[in-house]
């Protein structure tokens, strides 16, 4: 899981800043639009269910109204039959007048529910049947006080028939209203659930909105810092390029001018003083050799400038390498210096390019040789620390001034004391050393005291780490 997060973070960092900016802007916008869409859906659903709840309540009201009309009509006719008073029929006539409109309203309200509509048709038939019976009873005008047994018996039958029809219609209306009550409870529960979910989504939306906004602000800050760092690096690179171009031009122009001068003088003296001409040619060869080395150094720096550290697979023993470097350097060194080689008895294996490490050490030894007067001492030492192998090159030479010390790894930098003493050099050797050490993820340091010598230290990570 952690590796996946790291891989995702690396892919995120590898995206172009413009794409990252688009994603950062899109994050809160998408959250906002998504939240608005969800809340709108919930609002529409809640409004819809509120409408259904009101609709069901209205159906119940109409159903109860129908039941009341039926009861009023039945009670009214029964009273009329028992008393013979026409005044009892007033509720019946009123119910008979309102009944068609009530049935029509109720039928319109339940057209969306086929099951209830089927029940209603049955209910409507029963109600109609009741009213037809009641209408017959009103039309017969039976005498409730008659002493004839036959008439009293008929009246009792009519009353019983009306009662049974009334009971069936009443039961049908009750069943119809119970179903509407079930629908009402179901829709009210659904409405309440939607309201709770709407509140929950609103809280989540606020949290997500704040979180996405905070994340977007954090990413914007990171992107701004990265662009700022890139801008500073680009500005520094431009400055280095400008200085590099100016210094390279100067370093190449001087030997070219010298070569041209020696060639012109050599041509003039070729006939009259062949010995002088030979000296000029030797100087030309020396200057050409210096220019060739300068060009090689420039190519080296250009090749590895801005290159990230490669994943070295080769491991080698530093003790063996330093022994070879010391032997090679002593064979080519012409100055009369004392030389000490101090190597540990334990192994020191590092990963990297042995040729580049060898070049870095030789550069330090050549500098020590160049800036140490005859009779001085140069020491090449290797120490093994807990995680690093430390290579030291010490000399008892002229040392480095405090003002020059911060700039000695800059391209073409040469201390003014060196120029005054006429010591040759391009000023690229230490820059190459630092570049090699950086490629190996190492560290380079220098300790120097003017007129007492210098010590350069290269720390390389051991292969076991």
Short mmCIF file of C-alpha atoms in Angstrom, two decimals:
data_model
loop_
_atom_site.label_atom_id
_atom_site.label_comp_id
_atom_site.label_asym_id
_atom_site.label_seq_id
_atom_site.Cartn_x
_atom_site.Cartn_y
_atom_site.Cartn_z
CA UNK A 1 0.00 0.00 0.00
CA UNK A 2 2.79 2.37 0.96
CA UNK A 3 4.67 1.51 -2.23
CA UNK A 4 1.57 2.23 -4.31
CA UNK A 5 1.19 5.62 -2.63
CA UNK A 6 4.85 6.41 -3.26
CA UNK A 7 4.49 5.31 -6.89
CA UNK A 8 1.40 7.50 -7.27
CA UNK A 9 3.23 10.44 -5.72
CA UNK A 10 6.14 9.94 -8.12
CA UNK A 11 3.79 9.82 -11.11
CA UNK A 12 2.11 12.97 -9.81
CA UNK A 13 5.44 14.75 -9.58
CA UNK A 14 6.31 13.61 -13.11
CA UNK A 15 3.23 15.29 -14.58
CA UNK A 16 3.75 18.63 -16.28
CA UNK A 17 2.94 21.67 -14.09
CA UNK A 18 0.14 22.71 -16.45
CA UNK A 19 -1.55 19.32 -16.14
CA UNK A 20 -1.11 19.36 -12.38
CA UNK A 21 -2.62 22.84 -12.28
CA UNK A 22 -5.63 21.64 -14.29
CA UNK A 23 -6.12 18.69 -11.94
CA UNK A 24 -5.81 20.94 -8.89
CA UNK A 25 -8.43 23.33 -10.26
CA UNK A 26 -10.68 20.49 -11.40
CA UNK A 27 -10.67 18.81 -7.98
CA UNK A 28 -12.76 21.37 -6.01
CA UNK A 29 -14.83 22.23 -9.10
CA UNK A 30 -15.78 18.56 -9.61
CA UNK A 31 -16.53 18.20 -5.90
CA UNK A 32 -18.73 21.31 -6.01
CA UNK A 33 -20.59 20.23 -9.16
CA UNK A 34 -21.03 16.69 -7.84
CA UNK A 35 -22.33 17.97 -4.52
CA UNK A 36 -24.73 20.39 -6.18
CA UNK A 37 -25.98 17.62 -8.47
CA UNK A 38 -26.55 15.20 -5.58
CA UNK A 39 -28.27 17.84 -3.46
CA UNK A 40 -30.50 18.83 -6.39
CA UNK A 41 -31.44 15.17 -6.88
CA UNK A 42 -32.26 14.85 -3.18
CA UNK A 43 -34.29 18.08 -3.22
CA UNK A 44 -36.26 16.88 -6.24
CA UNK A 45 -36.84 13.47 -4.63
CA UNK A 46 -37.95 15.06 -1.36
CA UNK A 47 -40.32 17.42 -3.18
CA UNK A 48 -41.70 14.48 -5.15
CA UNK A 49 -42.30 12.38 -2.04
CA UNK A 50 -43.84 15.35 -0.22
CA UNK A 51 -46.27 15.60 -3.12
CA UNK A 52 -47.04 11.87 -2.88
CA UNK A 53 -47.63 12.18 0.87
CA UNK A 54 -50.06 15.06 0.34
CA UNK A 55 -51.70 13.11 -2.45
CA UNK A 56 -52.22 10.05 -0.22
CA UNK A 57 -53.56 12.22 2.62
CA UNK A 58 -56.06 13.73 0.21
CA UNK A 59 -57.16 10.24 -0.91
CA UNK A 60 -57.73 9.33 2.73
CA UNK A 61 -59.76 12.49 3.27
CA UNK A 62 -61.88 11.77 0.21
CA UNK A 63 -62.32 8.14 1.35
CA UNK A 64 -63.47 9.24 4.80
CA UNK A 65 -65.81 11.76 3.19
CA UNK A 66 -67.29 8.97 1.11
CA UNK A 67 -67.75 6.84 4.22
CA UNK A 68 -69.40 9.76 6.05
CA UNK A 69 -71.79 10.36 3.18
CA UNK A 70 -72.71 6.72 3.15
CA UNK A 71 -73.28 6.62 6.90
CA UNK A 72 -75.31 9.84 6.82
CA UNK A 73 -77.46 8.53 4.01
CA UNK A 74 -78.04 5.15 5.64
CA UNK A 75 -78.80 6.70 9.02
CA UNK A 76 -81.09 9.22 7.43
CA UNK A 77 -83.14 6.57 5.56
CA UNK A 78 -83.25 4.32 8.58
CA UNK A 79 -84.63 7.18 10.68
CA UNK A 80 -87.16 7.94 8.01
CA UNK A 81 -88.26 4.31 7.89
CA UNK A 82 -88.59 4.07 11.63
CA UNK A 83 -90.32 7.40 12.20
CA UNK A 84 -91.94 8.18 8.91
CA UNK A 85 -90.78 11.80 9.28
CA UNK A 86 -89.60 13.30 5.92
CA UNK A 87 -87.25 15.62 7.80
CA UNK A 88 -84.89 12.71 8.40
CA UNK A 89 -84.22 12.46 4.66
CA UNK A 90 -82.39 15.77 4.42
CA UNK A 91 -78.90 14.18 5.00
CA UNK A 92 -79.79 11.48 2.49
CA UNK A 93 -80.57 13.98 -0.23
CA UNK A 94 -77.43 15.93 0.57
CA UNK A 95 -75.32 12.76 0.40
CA UNK A 96 -76.94 11.70 -2.83
CA UNK A 97 -76.08 15.07 -4.36
CA UNK A 98 -72.42 15.01 -3.21
CA UNK A 99 -71.78 11.35 -3.84
CA UNK A 100 -71.06 11.51 -7.65
CA UNK A 101 -68.51 14.31 -7.21
CA UNK A 102 -66.81 12.51 -4.31
CA UNK A 103 -66.56 9.27 -6.30
CA UNK A 104 -65.21 11.12 -9.33
CA UNK A 105 -62.57 12.94 -7.26
CA UNK A 106 -61.52 9.75 -5.56
CA UNK A 107 -61.25 7.87 -8.85
CA UNK A 108 -59.09 10.63 -10.34
CA UNK A 109 -56.78 10.60 -7.34
CA UNK A 110 -56.00 6.87 -7.49
CA UNK A 111 -55.56 6.44 -11.24
CA UNK A 112 -51.79 6.09 -10.70
CA UNK A 113 -52.38 2.97 -8.54
CA UNK A 114 -53.92 0.13 -10.60
CA UNK A 115 -54.45 -2.09 -7.53
CA UNK A 116 -56.34 0.59 -5.62
CA UNK A 117 -58.23 1.49 -8.76
CA UNK A 118 -59.51 -2.12 -8.98
CA UNK A 119 -60.50 -1.98 -5.33
CA UNK A 120 -62.22 1.33 -5.92
CA UNK A 121 -64.33 -0.07 -8.75
CA UNK A 122 -65.57 -2.78 -6.41
CA UNK A 123 -66.11 -0.23 -3.67
CA UNK A 124 -67.93 2.08 -6.07
CA UNK A 125 -70.24 -0.74 -7.08
CA UNK A 126 -71.07 -1.49 -3.45
CA UNK A 127 -71.70 2.16 -2.63
CA UNK A 128 -73.91 2.52 -5.68
CA UNK A 129 -75.76 -0.61 -4.65
CA UNK A 130 -76.33 0.84 -1.15
CA UNK A 131 -77.68 4.08 -2.52
CA UNK A 132 -79.96 2.19 -4.91
CA UNK A 133 -81.37 0.21 -1.97
CA UNK A 134 -81.79 3.36 0.05
CA UNK A 135 -83.50 5.05 -2.88
CA UNK A 136 -85.92 2.10 -3.12
CA UNK A 137 -86.67 2.39 0.59
CA UNK A 138 -87.38 6.07 0.27
CA UNK A 139 -89.62 5.44 -2.72
CA UNK A 140 -91.67 2.68 -0.96
CA UNK A 141 -92.68 4.97 1.90
CA UNK A 142 -93.52 2.07 4.26
CA UNK A 143 -95.56 2.81 7.34
CA UNK A 144 -93.48 1.95 10.39
CA UNK A 145 -96.55 2.06 12.63
CA UNK A 146 -98.68 -0.34 10.59
CA UNK A 147 -100.31 -3.14 12.57
CA UNK A 148 -100.13 -5.56 9.71
CA UNK A 149 -97.62 -8.28 10.37
CA UNK A 150 -96.79 -8.63 6.69
CA UNK A 151 -95.84 -4.98 6.32
CA UNK A 152 -93.78 -5.00 9.51
CA UNK A 153 -92.01 -8.10 8.33
CA UNK A 154 -91.27 -6.51 4.96
CA UNK A 155 -89.98 -3.40 6.65
CA UNK A 156 -87.65 -5.49 8.79
CA UNK A 157 -86.35 -7.27 5.69
CA UNK A 158 -85.68 -3.98 3.97
CA UNK A 159 -83.84 -2.67 6.96
CA UNK A 160 -81.76 -5.85 7.19
CA UNK A 161 -80.98 -5.74 3.47
CA UNK A 162 -79.86 -2.15 3.75
CA UNK A 163 -77.77 -2.98 6.79
CA UNK A 164 -75.97 -5.86 5.05
CA UNK A 165 -75.24 -3.75 1.96
CA UNK A 166 -74.06 -0.98 4.22
CA UNK A 167 -71.74 -3.37 6.09
CA UNK A 168 -70.16 -4.64 2.84
CA UNK A 169 -69.62 -1.12 1.58
CA UNK A 170 -68.26 -0.05 4.95
CA UNK A 171 -65.82 -2.98 4.99
CA UNK A 172 -64.70 -2.20 1.44
CA UNK A 173 -64.09 1.46 2.33
CA UNK A 174 -62.18 0.46 5.46
CA UNK A 175 -59.96 -1.91 3.44
CA UNK A 176 -59.42 0.81 0.87
CA UNK A 177 -58.44 3.33 3.55
CA UNK A 178 -56.16 0.82 5.28
CA UNK A 179 -54.24 0.36 2.04
CA UNK A 180 -53.98 4.13 1.68
CA UNK A 181 -52.77 4.34 5.29
CA UNK A 182 -50.09 1.75 4.51
CA UNK A 183 -49.03 3.75 1.46
CA UNK A 184 -48.98 6.93 3.54
CA UNK A 185 -46.74 5.39 6.19
CA UNK A 186 -44.43 3.93 3.54
CA UNK A 187 -44.12 7.26 1.76
CA UNK A 188 -43.63 9.17 5.01
CA UNK A 189 -40.85 6.78 6.04
CA UNK A 190 -39.23 7.13 2.63
CA UNK A 191 -39.55 10.91 2.86
CA UNK A 192 -37.96 10.92 6.31
CA UNK A 193 -35.14 8.67 5.07
CA UNK A 194 -34.51 11.03 2.16
CA UNK A 195 -34.38 13.99 4.51
CA UNK A 196 -31.87 12.20 6.76
CA UNK A 197 -29.75 11.23 3.75
CA UNK A 198 -29.97 14.79 2.45
CA UNK A 199 -28.68 16.11 5.79
CA UNK A 200 -25.92 13.49 5.84
CA UNK A 201 -24.88 14.31 2.26
CA UNK A 202 -24.90 18.00 3.12
CA UNK A 203 -22.53 17.39 6.05
CA UNK A 204 -20.33 15.12 3.89
CA UNK A 205 -20.36 17.73 1.12
CA UNK A 206 -19.17 20.39 3.54
CA UNK A 207 -16.38 18.10 4.79
CA UNK A 208 -15.40 17.04 1.26
CA UNK A 209 -15.56 20.63 0.05
CA UNK A 210 -13.32 21.85 2.85
CA UNK A 211 -10.99 18.87 2.37
CA UNK A 212 -10.74 19.27 -1.40
CA UNK A 213 -10.22 23.01 -1.05
CA UNK A 214 -7.50 22.45 1.53
CA UNK A 215 -5.86 19.80 -0.64
CA UNK A 216 -6.04 22.07 -3.67
CA UNK A 217 -4.46 24.92 -1.70
CA UNK A 218 -1.72 22.58 -0.44
CA UNK A 219 -1.02 21.31 -3.95
CA UNK A 220 -1.01 24.86 -5.29
CA UNK A 221 1.54 25.83 -2.67
CA UNK A 222 3.69 22.83 -3.59
CA UNK A 223 3.37 23.63 -7.29
CA UNK A 224 4.22 27.27 -6.65
CA UNK A 225 7.26 26.28 -4.61
CA UNK A 226 8.37 23.84 -7.30
CA UNK A 227 7.97 26.42 -10.05
CA UNK A 228 9.82 28.91 -7.88
CA UNK A 229 12.65 26.41 -7.37
CA UNK A 230 12.72 25.66 -11.08
CA UNK A 231 12.82 29.35 -11.84
CA UNK A 232 15.71 29.88 -9.45
CA UNK A 233 17.56 26.86 -10.88
CA UNK A 234 16.92 28.10 -14.41
CA UNK A 235 18.14 31.56 -13.50
CA UNK A 236 21.21 30.09 -11.83
CA UNK A 237 21.81 27.84 -14.85
CA UNK A 238 21.58 30.84 -17.16
CA UNK A 239 24.06 32.72 -14.99
CA UNK A 240 26.40 29.73 -14.95
CA UNK A 241 26.07 29.35 -18.71
CA UNK A 242 26.87 33.02 -19.23
CA UNK A 243 29.92 32.80 -16.96
CA UNK A 244 30.91 29.50 -18.48
CA UNK A 245 30.73 30.88 -22.01
CA UNK A 246 32.70 33.98 -21.07
CA UNK A 247 35.37 31.99 -19.22
CA UNK A 248 35.61 29.33 -21.93
CA UNK A 249 35.98 32.00 -24.58
CA UNK A 250 38.69 33.66 -22.57
CA UNK A 251 40.54 30.42 -21.84
CA UNK A 252 40.43 29.37 -25.50
CA UNK A 253 41.18 32.79 -26.94
CA UNK A 254 44.40 33.18 -24.96
CA UNK A 255 46.11 29.97 -26.22
CA UNK A 256 44.82 30.52 -29.74
CA UNK A 257 46.34 33.99 -29.76
CA UNK A 258 49.57 32.55 -28.39
CA UNK A 259 49.58 29.80 -31.04
CA UNK A 260 49.02 32.36 -33.79
CA UNK A 261 51.78 34.57 -32.44
CA UNK A 262 54.27 31.70 -32.15
CA UNK A 263 53.34 30.45 -35.63
CA UNK A 264 53.88 33.88 -37.20
CA UNK A 265 57.21 34.37 -35.47
CA UNK A 266 58.25 30.81 -36.29
CA UNK A 267 57.53 31.37 -39.97
CA UNK A 268 59.59 34.56 -39.99
CA UNK A 269 62.53 32.84 -38.29
CA UNK A 270 62.31 29.60 -40.25
CA UNK A 271 65.09 30.60 -42.69
CA UNK A 272 67.25 32.83 -40.53
CA UNK A 273 67.12 31.10 -37.13
CA UNK A 274 65.88 27.51 -37.40
CA UNK A 275 66.60 26.90 -33.69
CA UNK A 276 64.25 29.74 -32.68
CA UNK A 277 61.63 28.38 -35.04
CA UNK A 278 61.93 24.94 -33.41
CA UNK A 279 61.27 26.47 -29.98
CA UNK A 280 58.18 28.23 -31.32
CA UNK A 281 56.87 24.97 -32.73
CA UNK A 282 57.40 23.24 -29.38
CA UNK A 283 55.42 26.01 -27.63
CA UNK A 284 52.69 25.66 -30.23
CA UNK A 285 52.56 21.91 -29.50
CA UNK A 286 52.38 22.60 -25.74
CA UNK A 287 49.55 25.11 -26.19
CA UNK A 288 47.69 22.73 -28.50
CA UNK A 289 48.02 19.99 -25.91
CA UNK A 290 46.67 22.37 -23.24
CA UNK A 291 43.73 23.29 -25.50
CA UNK A 292 43.03 19.64 -26.17
CA UNK A 293 42.92 18.93 -22.44
CA UNK A 294 40.72 21.99 -21.91
CA UNK A 295 38.30 20.86 -24.59
CA UNK A 296 38.19 17.36 -23.08
CA UNK A 297 37.43 18.83 -19.67
CA UNK A 298 34.65 20.97 -21.13
CA UNK A 299 33.16 17.98 -22.89
CA UNK A 300 33.27 16.00 -19.65
CA UNK A 301 31.48 18.74 -17.72
CA UNK A 302 28.92 19.19 -20.49
CA UNK A 303 28.26 15.42 -20.61
CA UNK A 304 27.44 15.11 -16.89
CA UNK A 305 25.97 18.57 -16.23
CA UNK A 306 22.46 18.19 -14.75
CA UNK A 307 22.56 14.39 -15.05
CA UNK A 308 20.91 12.57 -12.14
CA UNK A 309 22.89 9.91 -10.35
CA UNK A 310 22.80 6.63 -12.32
CA UNK A 311 22.11 3.31 -10.62
CA UNK A 312 25.63 1.93 -10.57
CA UNK A 313 25.84 -1.85 -10.61
CA UNK A 314 29.62 -2.30 -10.57
CA UNK A 315 31.29 -2.74 -7.17
CA UNK A 316 35.00 -2.39 -6.65
CA UNK A 317 37.56 -2.35 -3.88
CA UNK A 318 38.81 1.14 -3.04
CA UNK A 319 42.04 -0.10 -1.43
CA UNK A 320 43.11 -1.78 -4.66
CA UNK A 321 42.09 1.24 -6.72
CA UNK A 322 44.09 3.65 -4.53
CA UNK A 323 47.14 1.44 -4.78
CA UNK A 324 46.90 1.56 -8.58
CA UNK A 325 46.30 5.33 -8.58
CA UNK A 326 49.27 5.94 -6.29
CA UNK A 327 51.55 3.83 -8.46
CA UNK A 328 50.42 5.56 -11.67
CA UNK A 329 50.76 9.02 -10.17
CA UNK A 330 54.24 8.37 -8.76
CA UNK A 331 55.40 7.15 -12.18
CA UNK A 332 54.25 10.34 -13.91
CA UNK A 333 54.97 12.87 -11.16
CA UNK A 334 58.22 14.74 -11.73
CA UNK A 335 58.27 17.02 -8.69
CA UNK A 336 60.38 16.14 -5.69
CA UNK A 337 57.69 15.63 -3.07
CA UNK A 338 57.45 13.24 -0.23
CA UNK A 339 54.51 10.92 -0.75
CA UNK A 340 52.67 8.82 1.83
CA UNK A 341 50.03 6.24 1.11
CA UNK A 342 47.92 5.26 4.13
CA UNK A 343 45.45 2.47 3.53
CA UNK A 344 43.33 0.51 6.02
CA UNK A 345 43.65 -3.22 6.51
CA UNK A 346 39.91 -3.74 6.08
CA UNK A 347 37.90 -3.88 2.88
CA UNK A 348 36.13 -0.80 1.48
CA UNK A 349 33.81 -1.71 -1.37
CA UNK A 350 31.83 0.99 -3.14
CA UNK A 351 29.54 1.06 -6.16
CA UNK A 352 30.26 3.29 -9.11
CA UNK A 353 32.49 3.93 -12.09
CA UNK A 354 36.05 3.12 -11.07
CA UNK A 355 37.54 5.15 -13.95
CA UNK A 356 35.67 8.28 -12.87
CA UNK A 357 36.70 7.82 -9.23
CA UNK A 358 40.26 7.29 -10.40
CA UNK A 359 40.10 10.52 -12.43
CA UNK A 360 38.80 12.46 -9.42
CA UNK A 361 41.66 11.23 -7.18
CA UNK A 362 44.25 11.95 -9.87
CA UNK A 363 42.89 15.49 -10.25
CA UNK A 364 43.33 16.08 -6.52
CA UNK A 365 46.86 14.61 -6.60
CA UNK A 366 47.80 16.77 -9.61
CA UNK A 367 46.54 19.88 -7.80
CA UNK A 368 48.51 18.91 -4.69
CA UNK A 369 51.56 18.40 -6.87
CA UNK A 370 51.02 21.73 -8.64
CA UNK A 371 50.50 23.88 -5.55
CA UNK A 372 53.06 22.23 -3.23
CA UNK A 373 56.63 23.49 -3.40
CA UNK A 374 59.49 21.06 -3.87
CA UNK A 375 60.28 19.24 -0.65
CA UNK A 376 56.67 19.26 0.50
CA UNK A 377 54.64 16.23 1.46
CA UNK A 378 51.57 14.76 -0.19
CA UNK A 379 49.47 12.13 1.54
CA UNK A 380 46.82 9.87 0.06
CA UNK A 381 44.73 8.32 2.81
CA UNK A 382 41.69 6.05 3.02
CA UNK A 383 39.52 5.69 6.11
CA UNK A 384 36.44 3.52 6.52
CA UNK A 385 33.63 4.96 8.66
CA UNK A 386 30.32 3.35 9.58
CA UNK A 387 28.58 4.00 6.26
CA UNK A 388 31.16 5.83 4.18
CA UNK A 389 34.65 5.39 2.79
CA UNK A 390 36.60 8.64 3.11
CA UNK A 391 39.43 9.37 0.66
CA UNK A 392 41.73 12.21 1.72
CA UNK A 393 44.39 13.99 -0.29
CA UNK A 394 46.55 16.25 1.88
CA UNK A 395 49.46 18.47 1.00
CA UNK A 396 51.74 20.96 2.70
CA UNK A 397 51.48 23.48 -0.12
CA UNK A 398 50.40 27.09 -0.44
CA UNK A 399 46.88 26.45 0.81
CA UNK A 400 43.74 28.31 -0.18
CA UNK A 401 42.76 31.74 1.03
CA UNK A 402 39.54 32.19 2.98
CA UNK A 403 38.09 34.40 0.23
CA UNK A 404 38.84 31.83 -2.47
CA UNK A 405 37.67 28.78 -0.52
CA UNK A 406 33.89 29.14 -1.33
CA UNK A 407 34.62 29.37 -5.10
CA UNK A 408 37.22 26.72 -5.73
CA UNK A 409 34.67 24.29 -7.26
CA UNK A 410 33.33 26.89 -9.73
CA UNK A 411 34.16 26.50 -13.38
CA UNK A 412 37.37 28.30 -14.43
CA UNK A 413 37.90 29.75 -10.98
CA UNK A 414 41.54 30.34 -10.07
CA UNK A 415 42.81 32.04 -6.96
CA UNK A 416 44.53 35.36 -7.54
CA UNK A 417 47.57 34.09 -5.64
CA UNK A 418 47.86 31.25 -8.15
CA UNK A 419 47.74 33.64 -11.09
CA UNK A 420 50.35 35.88 -9.49
CA UNK A 421 52.70 32.95 -9.02
CA UNK A 422 52.29 31.93 -12.69
CA UNK A 423 50.99 28.43 -11.94
CA UNK A 424 49.26 27.01 -15.02
CA UNK A 425 45.82 25.43 -14.95
CA UNK A 426 42.38 25.72 -16.51
CA UNK A 427 40.35 25.98 -13.30
CA UNK A 428 38.20 22.98 -14.26
CA UNK A 429 39.90 20.18 -12.30
CA UNK A 430 38.03 20.64 -9.01
CA UNK A 431 34.72 21.23 -10.84
CA UNK A 432 35.20 17.83 -12.49
CA UNK A 433 36.00 16.25 -9.10
CA UNK A 434 32.82 17.63 -7.55
CA UNK A 435 30.73 16.47 -10.52
CA UNK A 436 32.13 12.93 -10.23
CA UNK A 437 31.45 12.85 -6.48
CA UNK A 438 27.87 14.11 -7.01
CA UNK A 439 27.27 11.36 -9.58
CA UNK A 440 28.23 8.80 -6.92
CA UNK A 441 25.98 10.46 -4.31
CA UNK A 442 29.04 11.31 -2.25
CA UNK A 443 30.25 14.42 -0.50
CA UNK A 444 33.38 16.48 -0.99
CA UNK A 445 34.90 18.83 1.57
CA UNK A 446 38.08 20.82 1.92
CA UNK A 447 40.00 22.16 4.87
CA UNK A 448 42.80 24.58 4.08
CA UNK A 449 45.04 27.10 5.75
CA UNK A 450 46.97 29.60 3.78
CA UNK A 451 50.67 28.65 3.43
CA UNK A 452 50.13 25.47 5.48
CA UNK A 453 48.44 23.17 2.97
CA UNK A 454 45.06 21.73 2.16
CA UNK A 455 43.13 18.52 2.74
CA UNK A 456 40.40 17.40 0.31
CA UNK A 457 38.02 14.69 1.54
CA UNK A 458 35.77 12.57 -0.68
CA UNK A 459 33.12 10.53 1.16
CA UNK A 460 31.56 7.69 -0.83
CA UNK A 461 28.74 5.43 0.46
CA UNK A 462 29.84 1.84 1.05
CA UNK A 463 28.28 -0.81 -1.16
CA UNK A 464 26.74 -2.60 1.84
CA UNK A 465 24.50 0.45 2.43
#
